[in-house]
PDB file of C-alpha atoms in Angstrom:
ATOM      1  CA  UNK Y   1     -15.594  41.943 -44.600  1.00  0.00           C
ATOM      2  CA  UNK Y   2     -11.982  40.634 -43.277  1.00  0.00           C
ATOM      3  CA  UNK Y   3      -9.179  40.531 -45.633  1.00  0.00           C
ATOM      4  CA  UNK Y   4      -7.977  37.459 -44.194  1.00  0.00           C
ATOM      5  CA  UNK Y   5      -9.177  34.029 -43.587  1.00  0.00           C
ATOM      6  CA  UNK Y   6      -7.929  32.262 -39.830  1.00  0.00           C
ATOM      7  CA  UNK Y   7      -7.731  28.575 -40.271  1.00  0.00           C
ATOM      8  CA  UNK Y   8      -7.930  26.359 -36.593  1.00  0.00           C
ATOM      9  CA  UNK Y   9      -6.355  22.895 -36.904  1.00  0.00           C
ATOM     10  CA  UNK Y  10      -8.410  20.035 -35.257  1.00  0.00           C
ATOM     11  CA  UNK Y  11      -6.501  16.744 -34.004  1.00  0.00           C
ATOM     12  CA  UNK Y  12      -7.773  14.534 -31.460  1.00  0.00           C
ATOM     13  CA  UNK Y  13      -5.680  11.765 -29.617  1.00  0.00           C
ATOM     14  CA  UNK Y  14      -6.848   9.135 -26.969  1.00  0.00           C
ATOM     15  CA  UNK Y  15      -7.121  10.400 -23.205  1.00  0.00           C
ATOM     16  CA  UNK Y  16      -4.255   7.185 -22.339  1.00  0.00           C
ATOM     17  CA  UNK Y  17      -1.764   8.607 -24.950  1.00  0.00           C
ATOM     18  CA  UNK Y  18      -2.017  12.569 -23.186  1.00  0.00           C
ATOM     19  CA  UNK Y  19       0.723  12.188 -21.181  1.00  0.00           C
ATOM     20  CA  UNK Y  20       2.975  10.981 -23.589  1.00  0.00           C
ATOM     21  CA  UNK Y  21       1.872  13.902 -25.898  1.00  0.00           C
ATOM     22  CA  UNK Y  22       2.823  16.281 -23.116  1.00  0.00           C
ATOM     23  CA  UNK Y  23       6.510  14.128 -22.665  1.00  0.00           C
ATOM     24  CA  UNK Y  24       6.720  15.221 -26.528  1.00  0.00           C
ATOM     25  CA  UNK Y  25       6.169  19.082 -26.272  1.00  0.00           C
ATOM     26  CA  UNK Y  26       8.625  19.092 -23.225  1.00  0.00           C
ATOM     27  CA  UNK Y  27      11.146  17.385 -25.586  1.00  0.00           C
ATOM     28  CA  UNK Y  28      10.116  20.208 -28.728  1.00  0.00           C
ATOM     29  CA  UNK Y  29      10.684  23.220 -25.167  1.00  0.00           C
ATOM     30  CA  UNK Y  30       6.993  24.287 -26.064  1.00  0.00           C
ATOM     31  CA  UNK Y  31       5.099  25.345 -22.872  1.00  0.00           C
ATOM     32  CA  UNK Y  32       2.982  23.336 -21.540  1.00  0.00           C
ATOM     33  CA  UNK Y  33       0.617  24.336 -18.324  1.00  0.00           C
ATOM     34  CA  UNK Y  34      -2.218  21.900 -17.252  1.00  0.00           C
ATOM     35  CA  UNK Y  35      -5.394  23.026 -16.033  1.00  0.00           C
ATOM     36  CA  UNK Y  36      -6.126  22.974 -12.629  1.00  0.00           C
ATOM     37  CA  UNK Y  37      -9.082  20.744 -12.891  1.00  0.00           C
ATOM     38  CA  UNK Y  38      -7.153  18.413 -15.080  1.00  0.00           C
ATOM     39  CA  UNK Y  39      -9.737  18.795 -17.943  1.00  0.00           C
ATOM     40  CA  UNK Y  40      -7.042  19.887 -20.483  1.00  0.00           C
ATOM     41  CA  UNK Y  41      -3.732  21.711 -21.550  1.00  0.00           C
ATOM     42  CA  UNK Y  42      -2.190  24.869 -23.254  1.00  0.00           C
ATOM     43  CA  UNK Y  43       0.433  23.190 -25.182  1.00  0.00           C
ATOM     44  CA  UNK Y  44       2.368  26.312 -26.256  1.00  0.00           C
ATOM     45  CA  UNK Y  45       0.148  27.930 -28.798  1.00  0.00           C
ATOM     46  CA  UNK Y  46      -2.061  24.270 -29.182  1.00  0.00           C
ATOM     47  CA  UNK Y  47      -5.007  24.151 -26.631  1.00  0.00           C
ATOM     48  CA  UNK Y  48      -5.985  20.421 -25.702  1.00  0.00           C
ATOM     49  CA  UNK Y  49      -9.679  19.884 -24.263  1.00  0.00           C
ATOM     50  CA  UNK Y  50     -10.448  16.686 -22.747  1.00  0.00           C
ATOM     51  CA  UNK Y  51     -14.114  15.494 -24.611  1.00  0.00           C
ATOM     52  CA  UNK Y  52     -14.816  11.937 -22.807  1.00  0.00           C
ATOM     53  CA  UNK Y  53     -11.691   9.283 -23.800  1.00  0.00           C
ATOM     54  CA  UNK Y  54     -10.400  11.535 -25.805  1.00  0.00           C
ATOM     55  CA  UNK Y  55      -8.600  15.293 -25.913  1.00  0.00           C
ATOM     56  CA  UNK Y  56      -9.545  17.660 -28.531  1.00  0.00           C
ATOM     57  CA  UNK Y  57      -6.118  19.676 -29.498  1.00  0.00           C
ATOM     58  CA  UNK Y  58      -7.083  22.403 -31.629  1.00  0.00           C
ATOM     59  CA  UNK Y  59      -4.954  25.540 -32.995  1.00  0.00           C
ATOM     60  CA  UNK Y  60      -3.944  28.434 -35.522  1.00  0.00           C
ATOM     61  CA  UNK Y  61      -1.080  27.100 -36.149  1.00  0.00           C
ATOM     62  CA  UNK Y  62      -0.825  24.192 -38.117  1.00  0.00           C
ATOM     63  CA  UNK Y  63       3.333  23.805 -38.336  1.00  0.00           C
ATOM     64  CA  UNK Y  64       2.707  23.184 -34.164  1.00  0.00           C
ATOM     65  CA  UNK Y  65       0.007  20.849 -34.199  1.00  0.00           C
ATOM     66  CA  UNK Y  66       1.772  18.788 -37.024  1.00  0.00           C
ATOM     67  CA  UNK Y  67       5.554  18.819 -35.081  1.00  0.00           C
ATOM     68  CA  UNK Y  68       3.982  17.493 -31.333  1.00  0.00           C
ATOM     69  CA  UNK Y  69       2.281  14.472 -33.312  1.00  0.00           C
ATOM     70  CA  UNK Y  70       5.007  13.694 -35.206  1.00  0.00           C
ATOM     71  CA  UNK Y  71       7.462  14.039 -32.270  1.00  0.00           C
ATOM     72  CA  UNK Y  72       4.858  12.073 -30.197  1.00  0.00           C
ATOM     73  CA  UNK Y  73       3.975   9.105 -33.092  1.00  0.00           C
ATOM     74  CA  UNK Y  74       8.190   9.040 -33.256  1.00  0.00           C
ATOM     75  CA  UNK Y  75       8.592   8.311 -29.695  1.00  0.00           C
ATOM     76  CA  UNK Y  76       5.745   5.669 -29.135  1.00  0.00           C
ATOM     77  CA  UNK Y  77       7.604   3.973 -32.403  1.00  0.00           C
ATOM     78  CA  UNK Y  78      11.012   4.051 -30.483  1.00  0.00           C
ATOM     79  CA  UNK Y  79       9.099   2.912 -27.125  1.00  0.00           C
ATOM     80  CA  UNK Y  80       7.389  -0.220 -28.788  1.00  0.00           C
ATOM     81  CA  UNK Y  81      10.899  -0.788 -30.555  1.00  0.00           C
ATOM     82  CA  UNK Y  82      13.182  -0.881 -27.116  1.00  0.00           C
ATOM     83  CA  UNK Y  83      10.034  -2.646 -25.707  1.00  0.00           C
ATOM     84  CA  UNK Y  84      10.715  -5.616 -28.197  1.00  0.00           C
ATOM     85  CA  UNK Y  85      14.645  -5.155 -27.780  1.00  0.00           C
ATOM     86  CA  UNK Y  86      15.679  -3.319 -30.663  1.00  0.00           C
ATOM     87  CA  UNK Y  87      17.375  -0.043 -30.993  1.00  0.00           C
ATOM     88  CA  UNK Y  88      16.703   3.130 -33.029  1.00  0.00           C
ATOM     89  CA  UNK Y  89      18.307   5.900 -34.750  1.00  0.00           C
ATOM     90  CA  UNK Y  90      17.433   9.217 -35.438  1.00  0.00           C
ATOM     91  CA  UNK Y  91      18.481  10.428 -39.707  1.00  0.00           C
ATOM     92  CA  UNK Y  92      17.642  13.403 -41.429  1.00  0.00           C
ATOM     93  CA  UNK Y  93      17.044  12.682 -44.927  1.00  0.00           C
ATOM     94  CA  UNK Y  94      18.705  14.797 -48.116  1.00  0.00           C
ATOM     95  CA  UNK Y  95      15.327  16.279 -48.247  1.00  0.00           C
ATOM     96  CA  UNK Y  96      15.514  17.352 -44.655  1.00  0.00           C
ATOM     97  CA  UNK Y  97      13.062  15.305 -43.131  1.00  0.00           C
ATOM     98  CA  UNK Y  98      13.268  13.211 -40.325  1.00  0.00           C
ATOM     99  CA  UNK Y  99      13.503   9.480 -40.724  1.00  0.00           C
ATOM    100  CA  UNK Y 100      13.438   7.020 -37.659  1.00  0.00           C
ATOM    101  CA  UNK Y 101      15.894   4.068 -38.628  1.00  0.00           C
ATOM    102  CA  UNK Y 102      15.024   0.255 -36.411  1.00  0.00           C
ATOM    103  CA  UNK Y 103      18.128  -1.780 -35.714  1.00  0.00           C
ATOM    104  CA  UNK Y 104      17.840  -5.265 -34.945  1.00  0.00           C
TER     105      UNK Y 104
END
């Protein structure tokens, strides 16, 4: 019997939104090498399977997985903002987390 327990983290995001996702881990310098067939990713330590419309991301680490979706969910917010002519700013809050402020 193991002394330890090894969790895997399961996210899934649609197939249209991968490339983005990949623009996000370049901006967070995590590795990222596509397959050759083009039927997924390893994202650093985050390995992303394409299932139909959609790619499977699945790890051991769970600080990863949850840092590329919030970097990628950050910059689709600041893309539909400068899309509809606003501006945004990056804060980091007294706690220490990050807060995306919309200008008009």
């Amino acid at each position: 019997m193991p002394c330890y327990v090894t969790y895997r983290i399961r996210e899934s995001i649609p197939a249209k939104e991968f490339d983005s996702l990949l623009n996000a881990a370049k901006t967070l310098n995590m590795r990222v090498q596509r397959n050759a067939d083009n039927s997924g990713a390893d994202i650093g330590p985050i390995k992303a399977v394409k299932q139909g419309d959609k790619y499977e991301l699945s790890s051991t680490d769970g600080s990863a997985i949850r840092k590329l979706l919030q970097e990628h969910n950050i910059k689709k917010v600041e893309r539909d903002a400068r899309n509809r002519g606003y501006k945004t700013k990056r804060e980091v809050n007294g706690q220490g987390k990050l807060e995306l402020r919309v200008i008009g």
